[in-house]
Amino acid sequence: TKDKKQGRPVPLNTVALLKACSKALGIGPHHALSIAERLYLSGYLSYPRTESTKYPQSFDIVGTLRDQTQDSRWGSYVSNLLKAGAHVAKGGIDMGDHPPITPCRHAGTGELSGDMARVYDLVVRHFIASVSHDAVWRSTAVSLSIEELDDKGKFTIRGKQLVSPGFLAIMLYKRYGDEGEEGHGDDEDEEEKILPEFKEGDKYGMFFSASKKSDKVSVTPASG
């Protein structure tokens, strides 16, 4: 058993925004950029055409967070983040053109509608996530061996449990675009599940996948 961090995402540039809108919201690139520009012209978002993925030193992270504390959707999370201390977003590159895409002012529930509300929601959540704590997963691997089967009787069961959600608590879409991660990439095939406590001598039933391409094994306590 070991704990592994999943790093918070880097700040949002245009390419990442368009990927996020397509994957998480089902909004095509042309329409997404048009919506982002409308939100910019209305004063809700910063300029949406940028290659930068790093906030400049002059960017007021705390002030931008404070603007969102009154929101009924994420205000409580942001208030707690401010108390705990926001993190400077890690990674990313300042391309020297425009800063990453961030909210410029708060939009209350019902103030925006349709796709404009959805894109604004995504950008705000991404910004908050980018200065939040990393998520921590507890990964467990259990090796089983059936002596009678020799090498064919060796199995490994893997599972993982979210022990500290960090930025995932605010980011409804766990995976979109290019998220920076630390120590999480090797376990993408692990299922989010808690493994039972195994003890030597316990009896378990083993069920193999019906697919010839899969080597997954399910384990359940033997009855009786």
GROMACS .gro file of C-alpha atoms in nm:
model
  224
    1THR     CA    1   0.000   0.000   0.000
    2LYS     CA    2   0.134   0.343  -0.091
    3ASP     CA    3  -0.001   0.693  -0.136
    4LYS     CA    4   0.036   0.870  -0.468
    5LYS     CA    5  -0.036   1.229  -0.564
    6GLN     CA    6  -0.241   1.340  -0.860
    7GLY     CA    7  -0.122   1.690  -0.940
    8ARG     CA    8  -0.359   1.980  -0.981
    9PRO     CA    9  -0.402   2.106  -1.339
   10VAL     CA   10  -0.190   2.382  -1.488
   11PRO     CA   11  -0.363   2.712  -1.573
   12LEU     CA   12  -0.589   2.717  -1.876
   13ASN     CA   13  -0.480   2.832  -2.221
   14THR     CA   14  -0.688   2.838  -2.540
   15VAL     CA   15  -0.603   2.487  -2.660
   16ALA     CA   16  -0.677   2.335  -2.318
   17LEU     CA   17  -1.004   2.529  -2.295
   18LEU     CA   18  -1.121   2.401  -2.632
   19LYS     CA   19  -1.027   2.043  -2.540
   20ALA     CA   20  -1.210   2.075  -2.209
   21CYS     CA   21  -1.524   2.215  -2.368
   22SER     CA   22  -1.527   1.937  -2.625
   23LYS     CA   23  -1.462   1.651  -2.385
   24ALA     CA   24  -1.649   1.766  -2.075
   25LEU     CA   25  -1.930   1.974  -2.224
   26GLY     CA   26  -1.968   1.841  -2.577
   27ILE     CA   27  -1.917   2.190  -2.723
   28GLY     CA   28  -1.717   2.213  -3.047
   29PRO     CA   29  -1.402   2.429  -3.071
   30HIS     CA   30  -1.545   2.707  -3.290
   31HIS     CA   31  -1.855   2.748  -3.075
   32ALA     CA   32  -1.655   2.723  -2.752
   33LEU     CA   33  -1.415   3.000  -2.857
   34SER     CA   34  -1.708   3.217  -2.966
   35ILE     CA   35  -1.870   3.173  -2.623
   36ALA     CA   36  -1.544   3.248  -2.442
   37GLU     CA   37  -1.504   3.569  -2.643
   38ARG     CA   38  -1.859   3.674  -2.555
   39LEU     CA   39  -1.782   3.611  -2.188
   40TYR     CA   40  -1.464   3.818  -2.225
   41LEU     CA   41  -1.647   4.107  -2.388
   42SER     CA   42  -1.906   4.092  -2.110
   43GLY     CA   43  -1.633   4.114  -1.845
   44TYR     CA   44  -1.669   3.763  -1.703
   45LEU     CA   45  -1.348   3.605  -1.834
   46SER     CA   46  -0.999   3.719  -1.924
   47TYR     CA   47  -0.888   3.729  -2.289
   48PRO     CA   48  -0.946   3.374  -2.423
   49ARG     CA   49  -0.677   3.368  -2.692
   50THR     CA   50  -0.354   3.279  -2.515
   51GLU     CA   51  -0.080   3.018  -2.525
   52SER     CA   52   0.033   3.077  -2.165
   53THR     CA   53  -0.019   2.816  -1.894
   54LYS     CA   54   0.149   3.002  -1.609
   55TYR     CA   55   0.009   3.293  -1.408
   56PRO     CA   56   0.230   3.603  -1.413
   57GLN     CA   57   0.370   3.723  -1.080
   58SER     CA   58   0.140   4.024  -1.099
   59PHE     CA   59  -0.174   3.809  -1.110
   60ASP     CA   60  -0.384   3.843  -0.794
   61ILE     CA   61  -0.472   3.482  -0.709
   62VAL     CA   62  -0.616   3.563  -0.365
   63GLY     CA   63  -0.826   3.851  -0.494
   64THR     CA   64  -0.966   3.642  -0.779
   65LEU     CA   65  -1.055   3.367  -0.534
   66ARG     CA   66  -1.225   3.613  -0.297
   67ASP     CA   67  -1.456   3.722  -0.578
   68GLN     CA   68  -1.593   3.367  -0.583
   69THR     CA   69  -1.654   3.318  -0.209
   70GLN     CA   70  -2.014   3.437  -0.241
   71ASP     CA   71  -2.106   3.172  -0.495
   72SER     CA   72  -2.352   2.907  -0.379
   73ARG     CA   73  -2.181   2.635  -0.584
   74TRP     CA   74  -1.817   2.669  -0.478
   75GLY     CA   75  -1.808   2.958  -0.228
   76SER     CA   76  -1.762   2.731   0.074
   77TYR     CA   77  -1.478   2.542  -0.095
   78VAL     CA   78  -1.302   2.867  -0.189
   79SER     CA   79  -1.338   3.010   0.162
   80ASN     CA   80  -1.177   2.698   0.308
   81LEU     CA   81  -0.902   2.714   0.045
   82LEU     CA   82  -0.824   3.073   0.137
   83LYS     CA   83  -0.801   2.977   0.504
   84ALA     CA   84  -0.571   2.684   0.429
   85GLY     CA   85  -0.366   2.885   0.182
   86ALA     CA   86  -0.393   2.870  -0.194
   87HIS     CA   87  -0.104   2.717  -0.387
   88VAL     CA   88   0.079   2.886  -0.668
   89ALA     CA   89  -0.007   2.681  -0.972
   90LYS     CA   90   0.286   2.456  -1.059
   91GLY     CA   91   0.430   2.398  -1.400
   92GLY     CA   92   0.314   2.578  -1.707
   93ILE     CA   93   0.485   2.827  -1.936
   94ASP     CA   94   0.448   3.205  -1.963
   95MET     CA   95   0.456   3.265  -2.338
   96GLY     CA   96   0.460   3.643  -2.290
   97ASP     CA   97   0.138   3.702  -2.485
   98HIS     CA   98  -0.164   3.703  -2.256
   99PRO     CA   99  -0.211   3.539  -1.913
  100PRO     CA  100  -0.405   3.211  -1.878
  101ILE     CA  101  -0.784   3.220  -1.896
  102THR     CA  102  -0.941   3.304  -1.560
  103PRO     CA  103  -1.266   3.450  -1.426
  104CYS     CA  104  -1.265   3.830  -1.399
  105ARG     CA  105  -1.581   3.869  -1.194
  106HIS     CA  106  -1.839   3.659  -1.021
  107ALA     CA  107  -2.153   3.547  -1.204
  108GLY     CA  108  -2.431   3.451  -0.967
  109THR     CA  109  -2.665   3.158  -1.022
  110GLY     CA  110  -2.902   3.245  -1.307
  111GLU     CA  111  -2.695   3.544  -1.420
  112LEU     CA  112  -2.572   3.346  -1.720
  113SER     CA  113  -2.760   3.078  -1.908
  114GLY     CA  114  -2.710   2.801  -2.161
  115ASP     CA  115  -2.363   2.733  -2.295
  116MET     CA  116  -2.231   3.063  -2.161
  117ALA     CA  117  -2.308   2.948  -1.809
  118ARG     CA  118  -2.152   2.607  -1.871
  119VAL     CA  119  -1.827   2.746  -2.012
  120TYR     CA  120  -1.802   3.003  -1.733
  121ASP     CA  121  -1.858   2.728  -1.474
  122LEU     CA  122  -1.583   2.516  -1.630
  123VAL     CA  123  -1.330   2.803  -1.638
  124VAL     CA  124  -1.398   2.901  -1.277
  125ARG     CA  125  -1.367   2.544  -1.152
  126HIS     CA  126  -1.044   2.496  -1.346
  127PHE     CA  127  -0.897   2.817  -1.204
  128ILE     CA  128  -0.985   2.717  -0.847
  129ALA     CA  129  -0.848   2.366  -0.907
  130SER     CA  130  -0.521   2.504  -1.043
  131VAL     CA  131  -0.441   2.670  -0.707
  132SER     CA  132  -0.586   2.393  -0.489
  133HIS     CA  133  -0.413   2.106  -0.312
  134ASP     CA  134  -0.312   1.794  -0.503
  135ALA     CA  135  -0.532   1.487  -0.476
  136VAL     CA  136  -0.395   1.182  -0.295
  137TRP     CA  137  -0.482   0.824  -0.388
  138ARG     CA  138  -0.402   0.519  -0.177
  139SER     CA  139  -0.296   0.239  -0.407
  140THR     CA  140  -0.300  -0.121  -0.285
  141ALA     CA  141  -0.165  -0.432  -0.456
  142VAL     CA  142  -0.216  -0.785  -0.323
  143SER     CA  143  -0.024  -1.079  -0.467
  144LEU     CA  144  -0.190  -1.422  -0.463
  145SER     CA  145  -0.023  -1.750  -0.538
  146ILE     CA  146  -0.169  -2.097  -0.599
  147GLU     CA  147   0.117  -2.336  -0.548
  148GLU     CA  148  -0.043  -2.621  -0.746
  149LEU     CA  149  -0.044  -2.404  -1.062
  150ASP     CA  150   0.320  -2.295  -1.034
  151ASP     CA  151   0.387  -1.980  -1.241
  152LYS     CA  152   0.036  -1.984  -1.388
  153GLY     CA  153  -0.105  -1.952  -1.039
  154LYS     CA  154   0.038  -1.609  -0.959
  155PHE     CA  155  -0.207  -1.319  -0.956
  156THR     CA  156  -0.201  -0.955  -0.850
  157ILE     CA  157  -0.514  -0.768  -0.745
  158ARG     CA  158  -0.502  -0.388  -0.747
  159GLY     CA  159  -0.731  -0.123  -0.610
  160LYS     CA  160  -0.718   0.241  -0.516
  161GLN     CA  161  -0.904   0.472  -0.282
  162LEU     CA  162  -0.924   0.852  -0.282
  163VAL     CA  163  -0.797   0.956   0.061
  164SER     CA  164  -0.764   1.332   0.001
  165PRO     CA  165  -0.967   1.472  -0.291
  166GLY     CA  166  -0.782   1.803  -0.314
  167PHE     CA  167  -0.863   1.975  -0.644
  168LEU     CA  168  -1.093   1.690  -0.752
  169ALA     CA  169  -1.352   1.815  -0.502
  170ILE     CA  170  -1.403   2.130  -0.710
  171MET     CA  171  -1.334   1.992  -1.055
  172LEU     CA  172  -1.642   1.798  -1.156
  173TYR     CA  173  -1.466   1.666  -1.463
  174LYS     CA  174  -1.176   1.461  -1.328
  175ARG     CA  175  -0.993   1.431  -1.652
  176TYR     CA  176  -0.989   1.659  -1.955
  177GLY     CA  177  -0.723   1.832  -2.157
  178ASP     CA  178  -0.366   1.805  -2.033
  179GLU     CA  179  -0.354   1.773  -1.656
  180GLY     CA  180  -0.021   1.767  -1.479
  181GLU     CA  181   0.009   1.458  -1.265
  182GLU     CA  182   0.261   1.320  -1.021
  183GLY     CA  183   0.291   0.948  -0.966
  184HIS     CA  184  -0.052   0.872  -1.107
  185GLY     CA  185   0.007   0.778  -1.468
  186ASP     CA  186   0.120   0.421  -1.404
  187ASP     CA  187  -0.205   0.331  -1.228
  188GLU     CA  188  -0.459   0.450  -1.482
  189ASP     CA  189  -0.595   0.095  -1.518
  190GLU     CA  190  -0.657   0.056  -1.147
  191GLU     CA  191  -1.020   0.058  -1.046
  192GLU     CA  192  -1.133   0.290  -0.772
  193LYS     CA  193  -1.224   0.030  -0.512
  194ILE     CA  194  -1.128  -0.077  -0.161
  195LEU     CA  195  -0.974  -0.423  -0.138
  196PRO     CA  196  -1.076  -0.658   0.144
  197GLU     CA  197  -0.829  -0.747   0.417
  198PHE     CA  198  -0.652  -1.064   0.314
  199LYS     CA  199  -0.507  -1.306   0.570
  200GLU     CA  200  -0.294  -1.611   0.509
  201GLY     CA  201  -0.509  -1.921   0.510
  202ASP     CA  202  -0.834  -1.747   0.413
  203LYS     CA  203  -1.030  -1.912   0.133
  204TYR     CA  204  -1.157  -1.712  -0.162
  205GLY     CA  205  -1.339  -1.788  -0.483
  206MET     CA  206  -1.171  -1.662  -0.801
  207PHE     CA  207  -1.359  -1.557  -1.112
  208PHE     CA  208  -1.183  -1.492  -1.439
  209SER     CA  209  -1.292  -1.253  -1.713
  210ALA     CA  210  -1.483  -1.412  -1.998
  211SER     CA  211  -1.278  -1.209  -2.244
  212LYS     CA  212  -0.965  -1.377  -2.377
  213LYS     CA  213  -0.800  -1.034  -2.403
  214SER     CA  214  -0.847  -0.963  -2.033
  215ASP     CA  215  -0.647  -1.110  -1.747
  216LYS     CA  216  -0.858  -0.950  -1.473
  217VAL     CA  217  -0.945  -1.162  -1.173
  218SER     CA  218  -1.226  -1.102  -0.923
  219VAL     CA  219  -1.200  -1.237  -0.570
  220THR     CA  220  -1.486  -1.307  -0.326
  221PRO     CA  221  -1.482  -1.478   0.014
  222ALA     CA  222  -1.563  -1.847  -0.008
  223SER     CA  223  -1.896  -1.941   0.150
  224GLY     CA  224  -1.927  -2.200   0.420
   0.00000   0.00000   0.00000
